[in-house]
mmCIF file of C-alpha atoms in Angstrom:
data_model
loop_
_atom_site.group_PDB
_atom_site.id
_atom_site.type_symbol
_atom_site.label_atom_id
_atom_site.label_comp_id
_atom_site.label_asym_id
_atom_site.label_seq_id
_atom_site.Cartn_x
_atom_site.Cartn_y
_atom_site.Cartn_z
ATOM 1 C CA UNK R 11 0.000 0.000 0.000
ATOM 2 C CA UNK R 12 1.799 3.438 -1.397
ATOM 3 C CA UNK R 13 2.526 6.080 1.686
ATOM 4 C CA UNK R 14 -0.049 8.830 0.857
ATOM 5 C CA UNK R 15 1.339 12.089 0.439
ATOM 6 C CA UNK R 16 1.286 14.778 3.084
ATOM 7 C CA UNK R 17 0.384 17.895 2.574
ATOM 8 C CA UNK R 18 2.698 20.988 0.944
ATOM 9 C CA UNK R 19 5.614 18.081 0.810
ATOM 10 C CA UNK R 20 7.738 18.598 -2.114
ATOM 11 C CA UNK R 21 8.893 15.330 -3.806
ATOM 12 C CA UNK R 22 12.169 16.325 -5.924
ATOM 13 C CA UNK R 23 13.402 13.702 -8.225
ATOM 14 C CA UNK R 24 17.159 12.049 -8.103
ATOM 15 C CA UNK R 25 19.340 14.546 -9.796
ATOM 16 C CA UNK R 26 21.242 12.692 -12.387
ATOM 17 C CA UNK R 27 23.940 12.478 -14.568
ATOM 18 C CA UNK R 28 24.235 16.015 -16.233
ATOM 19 C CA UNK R 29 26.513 17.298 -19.108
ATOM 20 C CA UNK R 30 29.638 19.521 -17.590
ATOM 21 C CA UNK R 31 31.039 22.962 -19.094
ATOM 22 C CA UNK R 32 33.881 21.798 -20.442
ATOM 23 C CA UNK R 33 35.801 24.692 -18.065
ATOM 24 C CA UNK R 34 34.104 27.592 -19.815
ATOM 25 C CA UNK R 35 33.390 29.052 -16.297
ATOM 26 C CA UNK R 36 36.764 28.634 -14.647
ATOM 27 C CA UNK R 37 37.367 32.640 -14.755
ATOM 28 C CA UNK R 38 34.149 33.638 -13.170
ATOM 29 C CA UNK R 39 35.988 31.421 -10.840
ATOM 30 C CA UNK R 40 39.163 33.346 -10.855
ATOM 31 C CA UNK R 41 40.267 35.674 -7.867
ATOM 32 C CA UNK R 42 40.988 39.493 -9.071
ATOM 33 C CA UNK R 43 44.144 40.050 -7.076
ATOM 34 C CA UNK R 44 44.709 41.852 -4.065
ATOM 35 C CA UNK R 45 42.419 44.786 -3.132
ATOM 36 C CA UNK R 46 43.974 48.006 -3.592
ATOM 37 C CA UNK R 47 45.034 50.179 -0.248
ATOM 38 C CA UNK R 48 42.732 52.751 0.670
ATOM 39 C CA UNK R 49 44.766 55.538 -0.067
ATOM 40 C CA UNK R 50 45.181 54.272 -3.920
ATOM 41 C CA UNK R 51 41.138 53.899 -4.304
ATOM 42 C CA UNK R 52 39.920 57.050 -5.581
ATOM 43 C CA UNK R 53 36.536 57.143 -4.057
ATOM 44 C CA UNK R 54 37.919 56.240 -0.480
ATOM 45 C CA UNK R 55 39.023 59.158 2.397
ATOM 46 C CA UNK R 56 42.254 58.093 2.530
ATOM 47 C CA UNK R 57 43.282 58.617 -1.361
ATOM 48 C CA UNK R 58 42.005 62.472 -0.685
ATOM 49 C CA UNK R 59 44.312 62.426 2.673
ATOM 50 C CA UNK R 60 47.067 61.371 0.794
ATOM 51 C CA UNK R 61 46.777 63.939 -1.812
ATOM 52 C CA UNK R 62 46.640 66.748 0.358
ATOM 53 C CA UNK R 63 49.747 65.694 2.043
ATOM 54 C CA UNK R 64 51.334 65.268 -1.041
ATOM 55 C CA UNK R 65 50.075 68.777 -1.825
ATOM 56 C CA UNK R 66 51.556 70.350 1.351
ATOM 57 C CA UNK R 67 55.151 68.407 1.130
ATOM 58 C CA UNK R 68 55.670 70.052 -2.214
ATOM 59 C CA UNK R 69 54.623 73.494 -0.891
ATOM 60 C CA UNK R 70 57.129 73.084 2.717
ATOM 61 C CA UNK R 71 60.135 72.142 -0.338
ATOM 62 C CA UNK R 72 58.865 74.442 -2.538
ATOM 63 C CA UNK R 73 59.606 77.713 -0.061
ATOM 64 C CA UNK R 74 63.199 76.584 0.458
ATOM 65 C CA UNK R 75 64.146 76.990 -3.598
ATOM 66 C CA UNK R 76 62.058 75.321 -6.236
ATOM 67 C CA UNK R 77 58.913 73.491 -5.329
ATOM 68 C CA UNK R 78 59.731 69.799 -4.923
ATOM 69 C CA UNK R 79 60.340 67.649 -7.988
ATOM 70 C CA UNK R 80 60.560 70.561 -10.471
ATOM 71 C CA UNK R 81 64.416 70.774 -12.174
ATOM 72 C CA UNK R 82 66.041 73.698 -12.746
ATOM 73 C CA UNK R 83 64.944 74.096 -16.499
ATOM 74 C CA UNK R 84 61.216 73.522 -15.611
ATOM 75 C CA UNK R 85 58.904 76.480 -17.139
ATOM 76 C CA UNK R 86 58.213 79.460 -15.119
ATOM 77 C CA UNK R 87 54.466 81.220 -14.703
ATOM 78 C CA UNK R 88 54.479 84.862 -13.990
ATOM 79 C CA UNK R 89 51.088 85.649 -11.884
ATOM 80 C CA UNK R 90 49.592 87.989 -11.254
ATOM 81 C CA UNK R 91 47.621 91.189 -13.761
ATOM 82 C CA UNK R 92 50.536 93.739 -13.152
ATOM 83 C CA UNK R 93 53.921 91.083 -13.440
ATOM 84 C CA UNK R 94 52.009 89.604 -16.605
ATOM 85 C CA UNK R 95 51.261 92.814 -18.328
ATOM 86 C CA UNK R 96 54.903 94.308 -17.587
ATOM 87 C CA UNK R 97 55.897 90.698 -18.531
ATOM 88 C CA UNK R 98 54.294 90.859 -22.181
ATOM 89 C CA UNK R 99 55.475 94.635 -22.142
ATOM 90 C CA UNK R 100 59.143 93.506 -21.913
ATOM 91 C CA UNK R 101 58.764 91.122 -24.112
ATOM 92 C CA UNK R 102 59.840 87.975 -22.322
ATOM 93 C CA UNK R 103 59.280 84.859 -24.279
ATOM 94 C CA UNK R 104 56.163 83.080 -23.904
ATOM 95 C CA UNK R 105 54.057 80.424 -25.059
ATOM 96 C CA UNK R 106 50.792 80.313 -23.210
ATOM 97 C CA UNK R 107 48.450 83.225 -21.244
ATOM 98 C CA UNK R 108 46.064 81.533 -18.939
ATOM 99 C CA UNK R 109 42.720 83.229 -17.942
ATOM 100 C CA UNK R 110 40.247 82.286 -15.779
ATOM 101 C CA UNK R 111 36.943 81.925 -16.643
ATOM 102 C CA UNK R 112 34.063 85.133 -15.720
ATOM 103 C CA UNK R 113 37.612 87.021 -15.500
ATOM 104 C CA UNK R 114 36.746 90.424 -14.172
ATOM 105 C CA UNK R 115 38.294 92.325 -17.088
ATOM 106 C CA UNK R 116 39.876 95.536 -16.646
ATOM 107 C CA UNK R 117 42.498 97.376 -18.294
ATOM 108 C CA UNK R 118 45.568 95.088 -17.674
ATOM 109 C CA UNK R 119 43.752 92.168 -18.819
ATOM 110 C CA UNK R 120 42.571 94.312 -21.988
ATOM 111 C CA UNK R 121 46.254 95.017 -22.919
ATOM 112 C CA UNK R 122 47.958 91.476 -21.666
ATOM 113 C CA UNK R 123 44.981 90.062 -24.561
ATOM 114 C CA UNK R 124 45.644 92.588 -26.965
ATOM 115 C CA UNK R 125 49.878 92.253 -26.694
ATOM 116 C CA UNK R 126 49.840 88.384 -26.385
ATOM 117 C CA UNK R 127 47.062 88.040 -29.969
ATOM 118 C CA UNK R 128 50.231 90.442 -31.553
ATOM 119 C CA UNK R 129 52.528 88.070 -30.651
ATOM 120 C CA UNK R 130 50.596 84.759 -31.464
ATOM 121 C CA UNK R 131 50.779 83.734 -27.784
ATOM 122 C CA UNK R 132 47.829 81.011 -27.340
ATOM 123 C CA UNK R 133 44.898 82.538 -24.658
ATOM 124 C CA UNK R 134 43.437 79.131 -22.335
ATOM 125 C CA UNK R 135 40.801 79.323 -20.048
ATOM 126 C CA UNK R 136 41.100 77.921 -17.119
ATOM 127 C CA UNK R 137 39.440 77.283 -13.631
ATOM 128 C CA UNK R 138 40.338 79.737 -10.947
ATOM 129 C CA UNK R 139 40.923 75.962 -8.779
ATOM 130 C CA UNK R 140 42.841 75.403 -12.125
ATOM 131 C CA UNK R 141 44.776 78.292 -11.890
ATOM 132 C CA UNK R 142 45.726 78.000 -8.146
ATOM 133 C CA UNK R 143 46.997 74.280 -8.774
ATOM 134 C CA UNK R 144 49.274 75.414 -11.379
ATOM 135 C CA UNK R 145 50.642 78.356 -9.046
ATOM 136 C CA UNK R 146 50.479 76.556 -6.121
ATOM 137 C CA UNK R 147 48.239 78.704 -4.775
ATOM 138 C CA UNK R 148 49.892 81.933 -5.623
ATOM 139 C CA UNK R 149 47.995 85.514 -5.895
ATOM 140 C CA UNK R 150 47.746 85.304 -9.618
ATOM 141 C CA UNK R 151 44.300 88.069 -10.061
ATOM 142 C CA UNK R 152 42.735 85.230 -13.036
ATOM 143 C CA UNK R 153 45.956 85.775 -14.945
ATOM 144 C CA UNK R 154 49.347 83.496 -15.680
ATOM 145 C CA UNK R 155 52.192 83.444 -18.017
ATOM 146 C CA UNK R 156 54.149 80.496 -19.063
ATOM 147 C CA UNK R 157 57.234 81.171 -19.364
ATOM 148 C CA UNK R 158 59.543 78.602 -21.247
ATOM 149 C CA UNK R 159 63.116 77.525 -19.895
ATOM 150 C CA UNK R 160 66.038 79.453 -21.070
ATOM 151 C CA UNK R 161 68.141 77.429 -23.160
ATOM 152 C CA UNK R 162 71.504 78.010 -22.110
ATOM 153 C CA UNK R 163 74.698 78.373 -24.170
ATOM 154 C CA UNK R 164 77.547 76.262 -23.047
ATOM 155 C CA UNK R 165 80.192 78.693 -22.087
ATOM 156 C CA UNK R 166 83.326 77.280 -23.540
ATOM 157 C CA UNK R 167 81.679 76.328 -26.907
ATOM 158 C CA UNK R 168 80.204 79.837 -26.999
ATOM 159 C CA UNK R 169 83.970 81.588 -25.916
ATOM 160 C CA UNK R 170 85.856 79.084 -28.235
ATOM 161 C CA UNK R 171 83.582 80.256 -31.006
ATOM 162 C CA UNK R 172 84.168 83.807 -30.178
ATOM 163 C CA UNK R 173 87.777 83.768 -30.219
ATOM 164 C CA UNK R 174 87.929 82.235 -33.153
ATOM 165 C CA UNK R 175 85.888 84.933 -35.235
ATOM 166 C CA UNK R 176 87.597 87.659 -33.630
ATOM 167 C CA UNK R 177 90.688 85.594 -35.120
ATOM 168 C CA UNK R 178 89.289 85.801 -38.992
ATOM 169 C CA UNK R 179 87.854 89.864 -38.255
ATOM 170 C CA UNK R 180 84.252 88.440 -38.258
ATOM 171 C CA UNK R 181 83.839 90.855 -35.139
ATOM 172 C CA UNK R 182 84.469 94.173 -34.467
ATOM 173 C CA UNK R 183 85.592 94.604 -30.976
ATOM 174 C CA UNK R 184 88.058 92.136 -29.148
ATOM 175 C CA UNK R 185 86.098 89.239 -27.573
ATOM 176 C CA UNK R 186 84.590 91.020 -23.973
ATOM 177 C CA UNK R 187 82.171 88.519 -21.328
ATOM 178 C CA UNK R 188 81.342 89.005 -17.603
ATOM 179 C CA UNK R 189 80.842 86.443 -15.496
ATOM 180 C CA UNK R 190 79.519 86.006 -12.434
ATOM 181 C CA UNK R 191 80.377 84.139 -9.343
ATOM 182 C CA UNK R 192 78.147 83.695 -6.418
ATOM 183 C CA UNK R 193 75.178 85.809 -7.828
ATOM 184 C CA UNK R 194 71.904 85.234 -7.204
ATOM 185 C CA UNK R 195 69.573 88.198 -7.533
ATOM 186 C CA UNK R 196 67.943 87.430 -10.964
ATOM 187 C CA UNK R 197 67.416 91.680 -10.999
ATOM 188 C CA UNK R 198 71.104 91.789 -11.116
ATOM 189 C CA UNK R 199 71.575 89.176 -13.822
ATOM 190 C CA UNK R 200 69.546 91.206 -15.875
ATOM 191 C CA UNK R 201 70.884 94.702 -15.485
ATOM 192 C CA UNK R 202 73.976 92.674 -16.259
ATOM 193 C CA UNK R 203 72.975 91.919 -19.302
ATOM 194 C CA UNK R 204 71.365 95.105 -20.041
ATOM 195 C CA UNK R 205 74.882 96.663 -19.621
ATOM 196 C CA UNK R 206 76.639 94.235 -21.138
ATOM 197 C CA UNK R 207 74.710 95.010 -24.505
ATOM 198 C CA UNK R 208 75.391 98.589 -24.089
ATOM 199 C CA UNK R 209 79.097 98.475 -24.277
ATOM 200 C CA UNK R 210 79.369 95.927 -27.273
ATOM 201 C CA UNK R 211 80.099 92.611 -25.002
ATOM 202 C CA UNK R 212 79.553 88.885 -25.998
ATOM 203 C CA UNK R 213 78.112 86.942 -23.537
ATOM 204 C CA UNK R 214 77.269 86.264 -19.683
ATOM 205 C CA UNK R 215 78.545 84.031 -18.380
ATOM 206 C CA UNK R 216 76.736 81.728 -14.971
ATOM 207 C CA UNK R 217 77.825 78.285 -12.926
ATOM 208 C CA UNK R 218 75.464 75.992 -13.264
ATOM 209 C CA UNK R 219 75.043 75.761 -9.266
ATOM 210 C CA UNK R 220 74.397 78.050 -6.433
ATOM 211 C CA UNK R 221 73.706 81.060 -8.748
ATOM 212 C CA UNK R 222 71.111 82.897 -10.858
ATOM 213 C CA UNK R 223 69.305 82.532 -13.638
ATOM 214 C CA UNK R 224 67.469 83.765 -16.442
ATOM 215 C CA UNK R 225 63.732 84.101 -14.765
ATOM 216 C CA UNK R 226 61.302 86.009 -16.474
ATOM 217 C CA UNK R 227 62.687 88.865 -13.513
ATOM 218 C CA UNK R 228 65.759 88.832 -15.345
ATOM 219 C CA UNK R 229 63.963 88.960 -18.670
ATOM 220 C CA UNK R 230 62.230 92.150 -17.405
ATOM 221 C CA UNK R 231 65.436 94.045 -16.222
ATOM 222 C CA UNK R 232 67.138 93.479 -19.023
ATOM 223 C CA UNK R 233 64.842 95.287 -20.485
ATOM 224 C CA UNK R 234 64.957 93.198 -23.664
ATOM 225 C CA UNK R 235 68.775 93.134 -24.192
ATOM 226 C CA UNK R 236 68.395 89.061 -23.687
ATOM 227 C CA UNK R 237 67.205 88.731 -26.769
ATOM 228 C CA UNK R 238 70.854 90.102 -27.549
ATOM 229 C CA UNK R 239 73.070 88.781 -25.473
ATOM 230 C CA UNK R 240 73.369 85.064 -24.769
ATOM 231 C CA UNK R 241 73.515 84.062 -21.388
ATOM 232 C CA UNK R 242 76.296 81.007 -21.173
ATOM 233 C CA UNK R 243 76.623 78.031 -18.434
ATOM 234 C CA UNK R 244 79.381 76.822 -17.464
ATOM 235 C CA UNK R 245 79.462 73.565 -15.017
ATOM 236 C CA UNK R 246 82.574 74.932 -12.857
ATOM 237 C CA UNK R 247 83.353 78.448 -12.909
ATOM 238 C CA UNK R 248 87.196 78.179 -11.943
ATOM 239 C CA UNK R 249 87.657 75.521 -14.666
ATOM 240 C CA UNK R 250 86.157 77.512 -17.748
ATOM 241 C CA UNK R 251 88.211 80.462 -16.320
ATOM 242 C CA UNK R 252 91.446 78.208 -16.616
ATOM 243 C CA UNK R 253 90.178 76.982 -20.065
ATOM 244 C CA UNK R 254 89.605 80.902 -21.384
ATOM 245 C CA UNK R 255 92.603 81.954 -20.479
ATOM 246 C CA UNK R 256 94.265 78.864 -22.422
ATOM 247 C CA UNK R 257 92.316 80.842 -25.157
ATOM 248 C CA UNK R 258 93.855 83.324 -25.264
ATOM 249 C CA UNK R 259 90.866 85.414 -23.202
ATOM 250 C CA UNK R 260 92.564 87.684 -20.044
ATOM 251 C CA UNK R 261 90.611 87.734 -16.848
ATOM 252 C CA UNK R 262 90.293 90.300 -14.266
ATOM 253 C CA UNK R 263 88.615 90.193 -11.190
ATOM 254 C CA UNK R 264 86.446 93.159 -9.212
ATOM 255 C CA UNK R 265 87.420 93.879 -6.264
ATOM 256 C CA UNK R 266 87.631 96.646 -3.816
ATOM 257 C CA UNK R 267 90.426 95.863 -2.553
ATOM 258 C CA UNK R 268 92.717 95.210 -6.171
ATOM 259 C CA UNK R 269 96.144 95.981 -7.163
ATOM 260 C CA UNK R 270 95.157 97.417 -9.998
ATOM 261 C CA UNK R 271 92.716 100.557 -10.128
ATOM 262 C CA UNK R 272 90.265 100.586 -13.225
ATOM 263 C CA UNK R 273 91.691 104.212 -14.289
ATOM 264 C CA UNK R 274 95.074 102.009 -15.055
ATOM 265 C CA UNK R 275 93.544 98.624 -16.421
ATOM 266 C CA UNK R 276 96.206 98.030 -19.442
ATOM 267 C CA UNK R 277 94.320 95.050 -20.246
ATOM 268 C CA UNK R 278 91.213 97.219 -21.743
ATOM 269 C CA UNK R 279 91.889 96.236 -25.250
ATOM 270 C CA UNK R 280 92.517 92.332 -24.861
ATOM 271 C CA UNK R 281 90.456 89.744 -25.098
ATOM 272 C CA UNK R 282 88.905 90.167 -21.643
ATOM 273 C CA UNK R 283 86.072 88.014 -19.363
ATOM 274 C CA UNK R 284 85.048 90.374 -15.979
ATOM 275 C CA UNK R 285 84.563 88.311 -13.401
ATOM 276 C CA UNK R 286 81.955 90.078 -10.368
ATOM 277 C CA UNK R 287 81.078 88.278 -7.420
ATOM 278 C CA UNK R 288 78.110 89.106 -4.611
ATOM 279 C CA UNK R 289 78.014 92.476 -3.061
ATOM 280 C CA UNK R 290 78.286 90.612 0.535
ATOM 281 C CA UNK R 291 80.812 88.008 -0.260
ATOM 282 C CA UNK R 292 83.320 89.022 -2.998
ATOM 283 C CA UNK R 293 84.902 87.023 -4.986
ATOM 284 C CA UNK R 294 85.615 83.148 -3.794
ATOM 285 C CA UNK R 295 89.043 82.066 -2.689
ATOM 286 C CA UNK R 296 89.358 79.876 -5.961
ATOM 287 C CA UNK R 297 87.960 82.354 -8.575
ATOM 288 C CA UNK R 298 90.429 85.199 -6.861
ATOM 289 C CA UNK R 299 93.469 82.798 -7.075
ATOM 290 C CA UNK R 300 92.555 82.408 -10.739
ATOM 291 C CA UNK R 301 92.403 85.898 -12.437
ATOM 292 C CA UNK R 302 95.157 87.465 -14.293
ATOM 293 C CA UNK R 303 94.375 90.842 -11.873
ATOM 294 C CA UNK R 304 92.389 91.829 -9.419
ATOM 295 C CA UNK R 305 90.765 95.225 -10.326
ATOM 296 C CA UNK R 306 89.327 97.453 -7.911
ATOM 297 C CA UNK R 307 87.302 100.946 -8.497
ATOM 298 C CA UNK R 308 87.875 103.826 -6.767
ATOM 299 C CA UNK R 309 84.761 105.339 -4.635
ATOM 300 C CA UNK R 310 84.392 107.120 -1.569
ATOM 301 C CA UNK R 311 85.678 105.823 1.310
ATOM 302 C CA UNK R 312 82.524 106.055 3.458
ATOM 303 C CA UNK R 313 80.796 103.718 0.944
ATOM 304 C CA UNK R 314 82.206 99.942 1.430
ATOM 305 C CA UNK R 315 81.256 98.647 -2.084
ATOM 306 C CA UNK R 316 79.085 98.604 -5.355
ATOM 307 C CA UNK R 317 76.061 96.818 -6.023
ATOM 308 C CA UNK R 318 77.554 93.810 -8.822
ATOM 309 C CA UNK R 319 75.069 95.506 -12.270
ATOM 310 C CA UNK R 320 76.659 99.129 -11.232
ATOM 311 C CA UNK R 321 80.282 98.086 -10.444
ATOM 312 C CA UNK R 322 79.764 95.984 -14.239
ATOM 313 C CA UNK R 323 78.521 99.043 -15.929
ATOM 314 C CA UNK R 324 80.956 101.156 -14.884
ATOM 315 C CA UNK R 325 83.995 98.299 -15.838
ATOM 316 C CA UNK R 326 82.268 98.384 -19.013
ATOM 317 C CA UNK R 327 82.572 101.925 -19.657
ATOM 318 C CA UNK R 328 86.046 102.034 -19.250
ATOM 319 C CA UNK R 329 87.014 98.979 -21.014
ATOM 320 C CA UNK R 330 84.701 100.734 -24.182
ATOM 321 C CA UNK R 331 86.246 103.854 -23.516
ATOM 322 C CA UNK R 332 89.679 102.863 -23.729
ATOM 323 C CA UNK R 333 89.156 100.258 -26.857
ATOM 324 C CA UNK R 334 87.766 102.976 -28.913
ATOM 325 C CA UNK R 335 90.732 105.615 -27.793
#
């Protein structure tokens, strides 16, 4: 007699036998690796916390030289309405003008558009969060200028080439350069240069360490002349001075305390480099040992020394005067 069924029971039959899938379902099967840290997922807290501290780090490096992992030829961005107009004014080489977006146009902004569609600069908009990444954070008013690296003669190539036109009479005036040792006001660089241009010399000359170069500051106070006069790098100061004088090139120190006054500089009408060093500091030990002479100007005796650009200028004008005697 057959069991009768109780009520709601489910009777399921014996599964059997059933085709497989051959292993077309073994990667649905398959881990995905190891879940990502917090601080590399995007949407999590932590990825924001570790941005912002990335953020600040670069600031803290940034205020003791340039901001952390940016090299010494990275481009430049002037800020501000006033720097950029006087910027685009002077001429300094450019190859972007960012604006912000709703910019609050006045007259600097009129005249920084109007001066940078003359020079086919490119005009991008930009965020005003935008614009304070790429400044980190810096007062820049809705306007920036990107400035390009300055591309750097190398300083014997440039003297070597020198010499040797002066050689054949491709150049007028004996080979003349100034170089500078332990300089780093970029506003001296460029009144450097600026004077430099005025009296008919060849080239500046830099170190590649602990010293200045050619910011868009330096752009400004030479007042254009950089577009004249090259501004050379050396890697070792003392060396290229060695190697210029195995050119053939004299070099003469400034110093207020020289055996030779400028009045009496015999060497006017050589090939000559100038060699300046800070207004604090002097000349180093090394750079001192290696000049031909150490030339000093005479000036009152209740004033200690000349700022570097005016104690140039006034070489200059001496070593002009007396070559065209």
């Amino acid at each position: 007699m057959a069991t009768p069924k109780r009520p709601g029971t489910v009777r399921k039959a014996k599964k059997g036998p059933t085709v497989g899938t051959g292993g077309h379902g073994r990667k649905s099967l398959e881990g995905k690796g190891p879940t990502p840290k917090a601080e590399d997922r995007v949407y999590h807290k932590a990825y924001r916390t570790k941005q912002l501290s990335e953020r600040s780090a670069a600031k803290a490096a940034g205020r003791g030289g340039r901001p952390a992992g940016r090299s010494k030829n990275a481009e430049e961005l002037v800020t501000g309405r006033n720097s950029v107009v006087e910027a685009l004014r002077a001429g300094i080489p450019a190859k972007a003008l960012y604006m912000a977006t709703r910019i609050d146009v006045d007259d600097r902004v009129r005249e920084s558009l109007k001066i940078a569609a003359e020079r086919g600069i490119g005009v991008l908009e930009a965020s005003k969060a935008e614009l304070d990444r790429m400044t980190d954070d810096a007062v820049h008013q809705g306007l920036a200028l990107q400035v390009p690296p300055y591309q750097y003669a190398d300083a014997l190539d440039f003297v070597e080439e020198t010499v040797e036109r002066s050689a054949k009479g491709h150049i007028a005036n004996a080979p003349l350069f100034v170089a500078l040792d332990g300089i780093t006001d970029p506003r001296n660089l460029g009144a450097i240069v600026r004077s430099v241009s005025a009296f008919s010399g060849h080239a500046v000359i830099v170190p590649e360490r602990r010293s200045v170069g050619m910011t868009a500051s330096a752009w400004k106070t030479s007042a254009g002349a950089a577009a004249r006069v090259p501004v050379a790098r050396a890697g070792n100061l003392t060396n290229a001075l060695k190697a210029m004088k195995e050119l053939g090139v004299y070099v003469i120190g400034l110093d207020g305390g020289g055996d030779v006054q400028l009045p009496g500089l015999e060497l006017a009408t050589e090939p000559l480099c100038i060699v300046v060093g800070s207004e604090g500091k002097g000349l180093s030990r090394l750079v001192r040992e290696t000049c031909d002479q150490i030339v000093s100007i005479p000036i009152d005796s209740a004033m200690e020394s000349l700022n570097a650009s005016m104690a140039v200028g006034i070489t200059l004008y001496e070593v002009s005067r007396r070559r065209s005697a």
